[in-house]
């Protein structure tokens, strides 16, 4: 067993840390306040190779391993969790399934510019009445001539208003439930696709979230991703990797909140001494750092397993469950240590607390992670 990072991994981590501290962190509060999409940061991240990190170089990516990806994403998310989720979705939920299931022609058009960070991708699975029960898709796709005609509404789509293309799931055979779902690559410019309601959110306010309405949306036959009816398995397999990303986003938020609380506890005085002298504060810091360390180990284990080509459904769900619950625990404690100041916008812990909340909801709630974990433990 070896916990040491390789020289390349250390170098990428350092590069991400410097970029995040110098460019992202100073802008994060203002972007959050204005709910402003971080376009200029994403452009720079594309140039740094952060938008398609695990995609081979021949398809526009950086050709790195998943461990390098989580090291980078942790730094980005610690500085700006909104930028973190946007990076995660493009890397794992959009580029991920296209590199795995796409044809060479699809990769040339729909992967290369996205992996380079010149274009942005999204993932459309959830619907207004279909969240946790992802197999209950109501969006339909009917083949007419050389086009599929898609009808339905996709909900809570990360980067929806800003994405150039998305992987969309729809029923090609409604009678077959999950065995009748197919996946499509849908471009924003296609006839019949419009951005619907843009959500106003509690946290990750600088990321964009909207519904996507498909009304007789015309999708060329060659944009079917994988085979017809393979969609549910593509969606689930993609989410295994996506969940490693959200676990990492949560880890980054936790680390940022912990560092802010530690620093504050060494400055703030009460009863004639810094509050870090009090056991009540020390125990909070000890619990926070221990849970963060455990989250990081779970995240790195899941990333390492993916890199070994091993199935990691269980490990990704465990990492996501623990790391997201930890980020809610840690950010709450960070606010507590800051007292009244922690509740105000002048300190960043208030934003960390709001940002942490979603990590227990998207890409499968904590309840769904427990279900996935239990099913994996109990299967023959
Ligand atoms: N990889 C590949 N295939 C898988 C799989 C996996 N991880 N998990 C299940 N499957 C396959 C099964 O093998 C089974 O295949 P067969 O029928 O051929 O045997 C099939 O899928 C059905 O599996 P289940 O019986 O387990 O399906 P289910 O209907 O009981 O649902 C679920 C499983 C785990 C609850 C699933 O619906 C789920 O993950 N729900 C949560 C959805 C989710 O995470 N949504 C997030 C939206 S995306 C998002 O949030 C992105 C964003 O913007 C940030």
Tab-separated table of C-alpha atoms and ligand atoms in Angstrom:
chain	number	residue	atom	x	y	z
A	1	UNK	CA	0.000	0.000	0.000
A	2	UNK	CA	1.285	3.448	-0.975
A	3	UNK	CA	-0.362	6.728	0.050
A	4	UNK	CA	2.275	8.832	-1.729
A	5	UNK	CA	1.181	10.835	-4.793
A	6	UNK	CA	3.263	10.571	-7.971
A	7	UNK	CA	5.368	13.551	-9.075
A	8	UNK	CA	2.867	14.298	-11.874
A	9	UNK	CA	-0.051	14.185	-9.439
A	10	UNK	CA	1.742	16.529	-7.019
A	11	UNK	CA	2.537	18.938	-9.848
A	12	UNK	CA	-1.080	19.032	-11.061
A	13	UNK	CA	-2.343	19.501	-7.504
A	14	UNK	CA	0.044	22.426	-7.022
A	15	UNK	CA	-0.970	24.018	-10.324
A	16	UNK	CA	-4.669	23.689	-9.426
A	17	UNK	CA	-4.061	25.063	-5.922
A	18	UNK	CA	-2.275	28.143	-7.238
A	19	UNK	CA	-4.918	28.812	-9.890
A	20	UNK	CA	-7.747	28.314	-7.379
A	21	UNK	CA	-6.201	30.549	-4.712
A	22	UNK	CA	-5.144	33.303	-7.107
A	23	UNK	CA	-8.084	33.414	-9.522
A	24	UNK	CA	-11.127	31.626	-8.139
A	25	UNK	CA	-11.146	32.340	-4.410
A	26	UNK	CA	-11.009	36.156	-4.661
A	27	UNK	CA	-13.984	36.190	-7.068
A	28	UNK	CA	-16.157	33.484	-5.471
A	29	UNK	CA	-18.177	35.622	-3.041
A	30	UNK	CA	-19.094	38.175	-5.692
A	31	UNK	CA	-20.069	35.527	-8.265
A	32	UNK	CA	-22.222	33.889	-5.579
A	33	UNK	CA	-23.863	37.181	-4.631
A	34	UNK	CA	-24.648	38.051	-8.255
A	35	UNK	CA	-25.421	34.436	-9.255
A	36	UNK	CA	-22.991	35.023	-12.122
A	37	UNK	CA	-21.778	32.099	-14.211
A	38	UNK	CA	-17.947	31.738	-14.029
A	39	UNK	CA	-17.382	31.795	-17.823
A	40	UNK	CA	-13.972	33.480	-17.704
A	41	UNK	CA	-12.656	30.966	-15.154
A	42	UNK	CA	-13.907	28.035	-17.198
A	43	UNK	CA	-12.110	29.350	-20.275
A	44	UNK	CA	-8.847	29.479	-18.342
A	45	UNK	CA	-9.511	26.029	-16.867
A	46	UNK	CA	-9.946	24.712	-20.406
A	47	UNK	CA	-6.530	26.118	-21.287
A	48	UNK	CA	-5.063	24.428	-18.205
A	49	UNK	CA	-6.564	21.108	-19.314
A	50	UNK	CA	-9.048	20.822	-16.407
A	51	UNK	CA	-12.237	20.351	-18.455
A	52	UNK	CA	-11.443	16.947	-19.957
A	53	UNK	CA	-8.862	15.624	-17.573
A	54	UNK	CA	-9.380	11.881	-18.083
A	55	UNK	CA	-10.058	12.114	-21.826
A	56	UNK	CA	-7.185	10.824	-24.006
A	57	UNK	CA	-5.146	13.549	-25.702
A	58	UNK	CA	-6.233	12.368	-29.167
A	59	UNK	CA	-9.791	13.400	-28.214
A	60	UNK	CA	-8.861	16.815	-26.840
A	61	UNK	CA	-8.298	15.863	-23.199
A	62	UNK	CA	-5.342	15.779	-20.830
A	63	UNK	CA	-5.010	11.982	-20.682
A	64	UNK	CA	-4.609	11.982	-16.905
A	65	UNK	CA	-5.794	9.550	-14.251
A	66	UNK	CA	-8.834	9.938	-11.990
A	67	UNK	CA	-6.615	10.588	-8.950
A	68	UNK	CA	-5.200	13.687	-10.694
A	69	UNK	CA	-8.772	14.732	-11.511
A	70	UNK	CA	-9.963	14.531	-7.883
A	71	UNK	CA	-6.852	16.335	-6.628
A	72	UNK	CA	-7.632	19.177	-9.062
A	73	UNK	CA	-11.372	19.224	-8.426
A	74	UNK	CA	-10.841	19.403	-4.656
A	75	UNK	CA	-8.751	22.571	-5.070
A	76	UNK	CA	-11.237	24.156	-7.482
A	77	UNK	CA	-14.212	23.325	-5.218
A	78	UNK	CA	-12.468	24.628	-2.101
A	79	UNK	CA	-12.126	28.004	-3.804
A	80	UNK	CA	-15.473	28.046	-5.637
A	81	UNK	CA	-17.910	25.142	-5.346
A	82	UNK	CA	-20.008	26.520	-8.233
A	83	UNK	CA	-17.048	26.277	-10.579
A	84	UNK	CA	-16.365	22.844	-9.072
A	85	UNK	CA	-19.713	21.343	-10.039
A	86	UNK	CA	-19.541	22.861	-13.522
A	87	UNK	CA	-16.131	21.256	-14.008
A	88	UNK	CA	-17.326	17.950	-12.569
A	89	UNK	CA	-20.388	17.701	-14.831
A	90	UNK	CA	-18.424	18.512	-18.002
A	91	UNK	CA	-15.683	16.000	-17.142
A	92	UNK	CA	-17.674	13.083	-15.823
A	93	UNK	CA	-21.300	13.368	-16.917
A	94	UNK	CA	-20.829	14.769	-20.406
A	95	UNK	CA	-17.340	13.817	-21.676
A	96	UNK	CA	-17.353	10.563	-19.643
A	97	UNK	CA	-20.151	8.703	-21.464
A	98	UNK	CA	-19.129	10.023	-24.896
A	99	UNK	CA	-15.562	8.766	-24.594
A	100	UNK	CA	-16.831	5.419	-23.321
A	101	UNK	CA	-19.833	4.772	-25.566
A	102	UNK	CA	-19.405	7.199	-28.500
A	103	UNK	CA	-18.333	6.390	-32.044
A	104	UNK	CA	-15.203	8.023	-33.454
A	105	UNK	CA	-17.396	10.393	-35.484
A	106	UNK	CA	-19.317	11.393	-32.327
A	107	UNK	CA	-16.082	11.925	-30.410
A	108	UNK	CA	-14.665	14.132	-33.144
A	109	UNK	CA	-17.654	16.473	-33.103
A	110	UNK	CA	-19.112	16.147	-29.618
A	111	UNK	CA	-16.101	15.402	-27.450
A	112	UNK	CA	-12.973	17.204	-28.678
A	113	UNK	CA	-14.141	20.843	-28.171
A	114	UNK	CA	-15.749	19.939	-24.822
A	115	UNK	CA	-12.683	18.156	-23.481
A	116	UNK	CA	-10.617	21.183	-24.524
A	117	UNK	CA	-12.977	23.467	-22.603
A	118	UNK	CA	-14.005	25.391	-25.731
A	119	UNK	CA	-17.581	24.181	-25.293
A	120	UNK	CA	-19.568	23.096	-22.244
A	121	UNK	CA	-21.625	19.936	-21.743
A	122	UNK	CA	-24.592	18.930	-19.542
A	123	UNK	CA	-26.429	15.740	-18.550
A	124	UNK	CA	-30.208	15.461	-18.738
A	125	UNK	CA	-31.668	12.598	-16.698
A	126	UNK	CA	-33.948	14.155	-14.052
A	127	UNK	CA	-37.460	15.285	-14.940
A	128	UNK	CA	-40.090	17.270	-13.031
A	129	UNK	CA	-41.626	14.014	-11.676
A	130	UNK	CA	-38.549	11.785	-11.937
A	131	UNK	CA	-35.596	12.296	-9.613
A	132	UNK	CA	-34.559	9.343	-7.454
A	133	UNK	CA	-36.596	6.894	-9.556
A	134	UNK	CA	-34.515	7.529	-12.652
A	135	UNK	CA	-36.036	4.616	-14.595
A	136	UNK	CA	-39.419	6.377	-14.638
A	137	UNK	CA	-38.525	8.501	-17.679
A	138	UNK	CA	-41.417	10.339	-19.335
A	139	UNK	CA	-39.416	11.946	-22.142
A	140	UNK	CA	-39.969	10.039	-25.377
A	141	UNK	CA	-37.871	9.524	-28.495
A	142	UNK	CA	-39.543	8.265	-31.676
A	143	UNK	CA	-37.549	7.377	-34.781
A	144	UNK	CA	-38.976	9.068	-37.894
A	145	UNK	CA	-36.883	8.610	-41.020
A	146	UNK	CA	-33.317	9.604	-40.199
A	147	UNK	CA	-34.219	11.542	-37.036
A	148	UNK	CA	-35.400	10.814	-33.514
A	149	UNK	CA	-38.139	13.186	-32.352
A	150	UNK	CA	-37.772	13.929	-28.624
A	151	UNK	CA	-40.570	15.267	-26.410
A	152	UNK	CA	-40.422	15.981	-22.678
A	153	UNK	CA	-38.948	18.212	-19.996
A	154	UNK	CA	-35.668	17.708	-18.171
A	155	UNK	CA	-35.280	19.310	-14.761
A	156	UNK	CA	-32.498	20.735	-12.558
A	157	UNK	CA	-29.956	20.581	-15.365
A	158	UNK	CA	-26.564	21.790	-14.173
A	159	UNK	CA	-25.137	24.244	-16.767
A	160	UNK	CA	-28.472	24.015	-18.665
A	161	UNK	CA	-28.532	27.699	-19.703
A	162	UNK	CA	-24.836	27.711	-20.690
A	163	UNK	CA	-24.310	24.245	-22.184
A	164	UNK	CA	-23.603	23.813	-25.894
A	165	UNK	CA	-24.707	20.176	-25.905
A	166	UNK	CA	-26.048	17.574	-23.523
A	167	UNK	CA	-26.421	13.850	-23.057
A	168	UNK	CA	-30.200	13.328	-22.903
A	169	UNK	CA	-32.048	10.200	-21.771
A	170	UNK	CA	-35.432	9.318	-23.296
A	171	UNK	CA	-37.784	6.369	-23.722
A	172	UNK	CA	-37.576	4.676	-27.091
A	173	UNK	CA	-39.844	1.895	-25.767
A	174	UNK	CA	-42.051	3.061	-22.924
A	175	UNK	CA	-43.493	-0.372	-22.140
A	176	UNK	CA	-40.073	-1.689	-21.110
A	177	UNK	CA	-39.331	0.818	-18.323
A	178	UNK	CA	-35.537	0.941	-17.767
A	179	UNK	CA	-34.899	-1.493	-20.622
A	180	UNK	CA	-36.565	0.970	-23.036
A	181	UNK	CA	-34.373	3.997	-22.278
A	182	UNK	CA	-31.860	5.328	-24.817
A	183	UNK	CA	-29.201	8.043	-24.671
A	184	UNK	CA	-28.734	10.864	-27.198
A	185	UNK	CA	-26.272	13.670	-27.800
A	186	UNK	CA	-28.405	16.776	-28.257
A	187	UNK	CA	-26.968	20.099	-29.373
A	188	UNK	CA	-28.392	23.379	-28.112
A	189	UNK	CA	-28.874	24.550	-31.704
A	190	UNK	CA	-31.203	21.695	-32.707
A	191	UNK	CA	-34.784	22.524	-33.695
A	192	UNK	CA	-37.200	22.098	-30.775
A	193	UNK	CA	-34.921	22.529	-27.741
A	194	UNK	CA	-35.311	25.501	-25.411
A	195	UNK	CA	-33.944	26.474	-22.005
A	196	UNK	CA	-36.850	26.539	-19.550
A	197	UNK	CA	-37.073	27.932	-16.023
A	198	UNK	CA	-33.740	29.056	-14.573
A	199	UNK	CA	-33.592	28.115	-10.884
A	200	UNK	CA	-32.751	30.533	-8.057
A	201	UNK	CA	-30.820	28.406	-5.589
A	202	UNK	CA	-29.792	28.355	-1.929
A	203	UNK	CA	-26.147	27.590	-2.746
A	204	UNK	CA	-23.764	27.004	-5.667
A	205	UNK	CA	-25.423	30.150	-6.969
A	206	UNK	CA	-22.742	30.897	-9.575
A	207	UNK	CA	-23.428	27.582	-11.305
A	208	UNK	CA	-26.406	27.666	-13.641
A	209	UNK	CA	-29.382	25.320	-13.326
A	210	UNK	CA	-32.470	25.181	-15.513
A	211	UNK	CA	-35.024	22.933	-17.081
A	212	UNK	CA	-34.574	21.918	-20.716
A	213	UNK	CA	-37.754	21.638	-22.770
A	214	UNK	CA	-37.800	19.308	-25.757
A	215	UNK	CA	-40.701	19.960	-28.109
A	216	UNK	CA	-40.554	17.839	-31.226
A	217	UNK	CA	-36.810	18.196	-30.911
A	218	UNK	CA	-35.126	16.768	-33.999
A	219	UNK	CA	-32.057	14.672	-33.221
A	220	UNK	CA	-30.149	13.025	-36.106
A	221	UNK	CA	-30.137	9.225	-35.902
A	222	UNK	CA	-26.343	9.234	-35.699
A	223	UNK	CA	-26.573	11.089	-32.367
A	224	UNK	CA	-27.843	7.976	-30.579
A	225	UNK	CA	-25.197	7.247	-27.926
A	226	UNK	CA	-24.490	3.536	-27.592
A	227	UNK	CA	-27.255	1.187	-28.712
A	228	UNK	CA	-31.003	1.715	-28.417
A	229	UNK	CA	-32.214	0.599	-24.946
A	230	UNK	CA	-28.730	0.834	-23.422
A	231	UNK	CA	-29.558	4.247	-21.941
A	232	UNK	CA	-30.248	3.254	-18.329
A	233	UNK	CA	-27.054	1.313	-17.961
A	234	UNK	CA	-25.155	4.257	-19.566
A	235	UNK	CA	-26.852	6.644	-17.120
A	236	UNK	CA	-26.009	4.514	-14.056
A	237	UNK	CA	-22.446	3.772	-15.100
A	238	UNK	CA	-21.878	7.467	-15.788
A	239	UNK	CA	-23.267	8.379	-12.365
A	240	UNK	CA	-20.803	6.021	-10.672
A	241	UNK	CA	-18.038	8.308	-11.924
A	242	UNK	CA	-20.051	11.494	-11.463
A	243	UNK	CA	-20.529	10.629	-7.794
A	244	UNK	CA	-16.770	10.552	-7.292
A	245	UNK	CA	-16.822	14.139	-8.579
A	246	UNK	CA	-19.552	15.302	-6.189
A	247	UNK	CA	-17.814	13.544	-3.279
A	248	UNK	CA	-14.729	15.550	-4.245
A	249	UNK	CA	-16.665	18.802	-4.503
A	250	UNK	CA	-17.991	18.183	-0.969
A	251	UNK	CA	-14.450	17.414	0.216
A	252	UNK	CA	-13.176	20.717	-1.180
A	253	UNK	CA	-15.958	22.647	0.569
A	254	UNK	CA	-15.176	20.838	3.848
A	255	UNK	CA	-11.460	21.617	3.596
A	256	UNK	CA	-12.111	25.315	2.917
A	257	UNK	CA	-14.552	25.561	5.846
A	258	UNK	CA	-12.142	23.778	8.169
A	259	UNK	CA	-9.228	26.048	7.262
A	260	UNK	CA	-11.386	29.152	7.775
A	261	UNK	CA	-12.575	27.891	11.189
A	262	UNK	CA	-9.065	26.915	12.316
A	263	UNK	CA	-7.694	30.330	11.375
A	264	UNK	CA	-10.575	32.178	13.006
A	265	UNK	CA	-10.238	30.173	16.225
A	266	UNK	CA	-6.593	31.318	16.500
A	267	UNK	CA	-7.529	35.010	16.104
A	268	UNK	CA	-10.801	35.387	17.970
A	269	UNK	CA	-10.563	36.088	21.680
A	270	UNK	CA	-13.110	35.390	24.398
A	271	UNK	CA	-12.711	35.359	28.167
A	272	UNK	CA	-9.212	36.806	27.765
A	273	UNK	CA	-7.773	34.163	25.413
A	274	UNK	CA	-8.085	32.895	21.852
A	275	UNK	CA	-11.009	30.532	21.489
A	276	UNK	CA	-8.674	27.811	20.153
A	277	UNK	CA	-7.621	27.352	23.799
A	278	UNK	CA	-11.070	26.041	24.707
A	279	UNK	CA	-11.684	22.319	24.610
A	280	UNK	CA	-15.162	22.886	23.116
A	281	UNK	CA	-13.528	24.420	20.024
A	282	UNK	CA	-10.625	21.942	19.954
A	283	UNK	CA	-12.992	18.981	19.885
A	284	UNK	CA	-14.959	20.503	17.034
A	285	UNK	CA	-11.735	21.019	15.062
A	286	UNK	CA	-10.602	17.470	15.849
A	287	UNK	CA	-13.902	15.976	14.664
A	288	UNK	CA	-13.918	18.136	11.541
A	289	UNK	CA	-10.373	17.219	10.496
A	290	UNK	CA	-10.886	13.500	11.198
A	291	UNK	CA	-14.018	13.312	9.060
A	292	UNK	CA	-12.320	15.287	6.274
A	293	UNK	CA	-9.370	12.878	6.316
A	294	UNK	CA	-11.764	9.906	6.093
A	295	UNK	CA	-13.657	11.572	3.210
A	296	UNK	CA	-10.414	12.096	1.321
A	297	UNK	CA	-9.408	8.453	1.755
A	298	UNK	CA	-12.795	7.285	0.440
A	299	UNK	CA	-12.597	9.673	-2.528
A	300	UNK	CA	-9.054	8.602	-3.400
A	301	UNK	CA	-9.944	4.922	-3.057
A	302	UNK	CA	-12.888	5.264	-5.469
A	303	UNK	CA	-10.730	7.255	-7.936
A	304	UNK	CA	-7.940	4.682	-7.696
A	305	UNK	CA	-10.379	1.823	-8.339
A	306	UNK	CA	-11.686	3.566	-11.447
A	307	UNK	CA	-8.098	3.973	-12.632
A	308	UNK	CA	-7.514	0.225	-12.127
A	309	UNK	CA	-10.562	-0.498	-14.299
A	310	UNK	CA	-12.317	-2.109	-11.325
A	311	UNK	CA	-16.072	-1.713	-10.755
A	312	UNK	CA	-16.580	1.066	-8.197
A	313	UNK	CA	-20.342	1.500	-7.803
A	314	UNK	CA	-20.123	0.679	-4.078
A	315	UNK	CA	-16.979	2.722	-3.429
A	316	UNK	CA	-18.274	5.775	-5.330
A	317	UNK	CA	-21.567	5.684	-3.401
A	318	UNK	CA	-19.722	5.337	-0.072
A	319	UNK	CA	-17.432	8.254	-0.947
A	320	UNK	CA	-20.368	10.434	-2.002
A	321	UNK	CA	-22.475	9.549	1.056
A	322	UNK	CA	-19.727	10.125	3.607
A	323	UNK	CA	-18.114	13.141	2.004
A	324	UNK	CA	-21.395	15.013	1.422
A	325	UNK	CA	-22.636	14.339	4.972
A	326	UNK	CA	-19.213	15.402	6.250
A	327	UNK	CA	-19.390	18.681	4.338
A	328	UNK	CA	-22.721	19.466	5.986
A	329	UNK	CA	-21.291	18.579	9.404
A	330	UNK	CA	-18.064	20.524	8.885
A	331	UNK	CA	-19.637	23.674	7.432
A	332	UNK	CA	-22.157	23.748	10.304
A	333	UNK	CA	-19.346	23.519	12.839
A	334	UNK	CA	-17.359	26.186	10.966
A	335	UNK	CA	-20.322	28.560	11.272
A	336	UNK	CA	-20.647	27.639	14.968
A	337	UNK	CA	-16.984	28.434	15.622
A	338	UNK	CA	-17.434	31.808	13.906
A	339	UNK	CA	-20.506	32.551	16.061
A	340	UNK	CA	-22.619	35.484	14.772
A	341	UNK	CA	-19.973	36.402	12.178
A	342	UNK	CA	-20.357	32.970	10.624
A	343	UNK	CA	-23.975	33.732	9.843
A	344	UNK	CA	-23.069	36.878	7.891
A	345	UNK	CA	-21.841	37.215	4.326
A	346	UNK	CA	-18.668	39.009	5.293
A	347	UNK	CA	-17.143	35.624	6.207
A	348	UNK	CA	-17.040	32.790	3.641
A	349	UNK	CA	-18.318	30.024	5.947
A	350	UNK	CA	-21.911	31.125	5.369
A	351	UNK	CA	-21.442	30.385	1.632
A	352	UNK	CA	-19.736	27.074	2.386
A	353	UNK	CA	-22.737	25.990	4.471
A	354	UNK	CA	-25.162	26.878	1.652
A	355	UNK	CA	-22.946	25.199	-0.975
A	356	UNK	CA	-22.557	21.998	1.053
A	357	UNK	CA	-26.318	21.373	1.224
A	358	UNK	CA	-26.736	20.311	-2.414
A	359	UNK	CA	-24.010	17.664	-2.236
A	360	UNK	CA	-26.425	15.437	-0.301
A	361	UNK	CA	-29.067	15.872	-2.993
A	362	UNK	CA	-27.752	15.865	-6.559
A	363	UNK	CA	-26.307	12.869	-8.408
A	364	UNK	CA	-28.340	10.721	-6.027
A	365	UNK	CA	-29.536	11.743	-2.564
A	366	UNK	CA	-27.938	10.311	0.572
A	367	UNK	CA	-30.928	7.960	0.757
A	368	UNK	CA	-30.203	6.663	-2.769
A	369	UNK	CA	-26.506	6.234	-1.901
A	370	UNK	CA	-27.536	4.098	1.099
A	371	UNK	CA	-29.819	2.068	-1.173
A	372	UNK	CA	-27.004	1.524	-3.710
A	373	UNK	CA	-24.559	0.573	-0.938
A	374	UNK	CA	-26.992	-1.857	0.700
A	375	UNK	CA	-27.902	-3.506	-2.631
A	376	UNK	CA	-24.210	-4.006	-3.376
A	377	UNK	CA	-23.587	-5.509	0.064
A	378	UNK	CA	-26.511	-7.890	-0.248
A	379	UNK	CA	-26.090	-9.056	-3.850
A	380	UNK	CA	-24.922	-12.627	-4.440
B	1	LIG	N1	-23.869	0.603	-13.629
B	1	LIG	C1	-24.387	-0.073	-14.680
B	1	LIG	N2	-25.636	-0.631	-14.655
B	1	LIG	C2	-26.350	-0.483	-13.515
B	1	LIG	C3	-25.862	0.208	-12.390
B	1	LIG	C4	-24.555	0.757	-12.462
B	1	LIG	N3	-24.028	1.433	-11.440
B	1	LIG	N4	-26.807	0.196	-11.417
B	1	LIG	C5	-27.841	-0.480	-11.900
B	1	LIG	N5	-27.569	-0.895	-13.191
B	1	LIG	C6	-28.424	-1.727	-14.049
B	1	LIG	C7	-28.793	-3.019	-13.319
B	1	LIG	O1	-27.803	-4.007	-13.488
B	1	LIG	C8	-30.100	-3.377	-13.982
B	1	LIG	O2	-29.817	-3.964	-15.241
B	1	LIG	P1	-30.638	-5.266	-15.787
B	1	LIG	O3	-32.076	-4.881	-15.825
B	1	LIG	O4	-30.043	-5.552	-17.113
B	1	LIG	O5	-30.396	-6.352	-14.765
B	1	LIG	C9	-30.729	-2.031	-14.282
B	1	LIG	O6	-29.663	-1.069	-14.276
B	1	LIG	C10	-31.794	-1.641	-13.285
B	1	LIG	O7	-31.189	-1.585	-12.006
B	1	LIG	P2	-32.029	-1.433	-10.667
B	1	LIG	O8	-33.032	-2.560	-10.602
B	1	LIG	O9	-31.073	-1.294	-9.545
B	1	LIG	O10	-32.827	-0.072	-10.958
B	1	LIG	P3	-33.824	0.768	-10.048
B	1	LIG	O11	-34.925	1.262	-10.895
B	1	LIG	O12	-34.167	0.008	-8.811
B	1	LIG	O13	-32.979	2.098	-9.687
B	1	LIG	C11	-31.418	3.503	-8.583
B	1	LIG	C12	-31.734	2.156	-9.242
B	1	LIG	C13	-30.058	3.251	-7.941
B	1	LIG	C14	-32.423	3.921	-7.549
B	1	LIG	C15	-31.304	4.585	-9.683
B	1	LIG	O14	-32.568	4.920	-10.213
B	1	LIG	C16	-30.605	5.847	-9.208
B	1	LIG	O15	-29.371	5.921	-9.168
B	1	LIG	N6	-31.386	6.902	-8.852
B	1	LIG	C17	-30.828	8.222	-8.555
B	1	LIG	C18	-30.723	9.015	-9.817
B	1	LIG	C19	-29.703	10.101	-9.721
B	1	LIG	O16	-28.628	9.944	-9.162
B	1	LIG	N7	-30.025	11.228	-10.319
B	1	LIG	C20	-29.116	12.297	-10.400
B	1	LIG	C21	-29.433	13.139	-11.569
B	1	LIG	S1	-28.034	13.758	-12.381
B	1	LIG	C22	-27.499	15.112	-11.520
B	1	LIG	O17	-27.885	15.380	-10.419
B	1	LIG	C23	-26.455	15.828	-12.267
B	1	LIG	C24	-26.229	17.216	-11.930
B	1	LIG	O18	-26.766	18.068	-12.579
B	1	LIG	C25	-25.226	17.578	-10.909
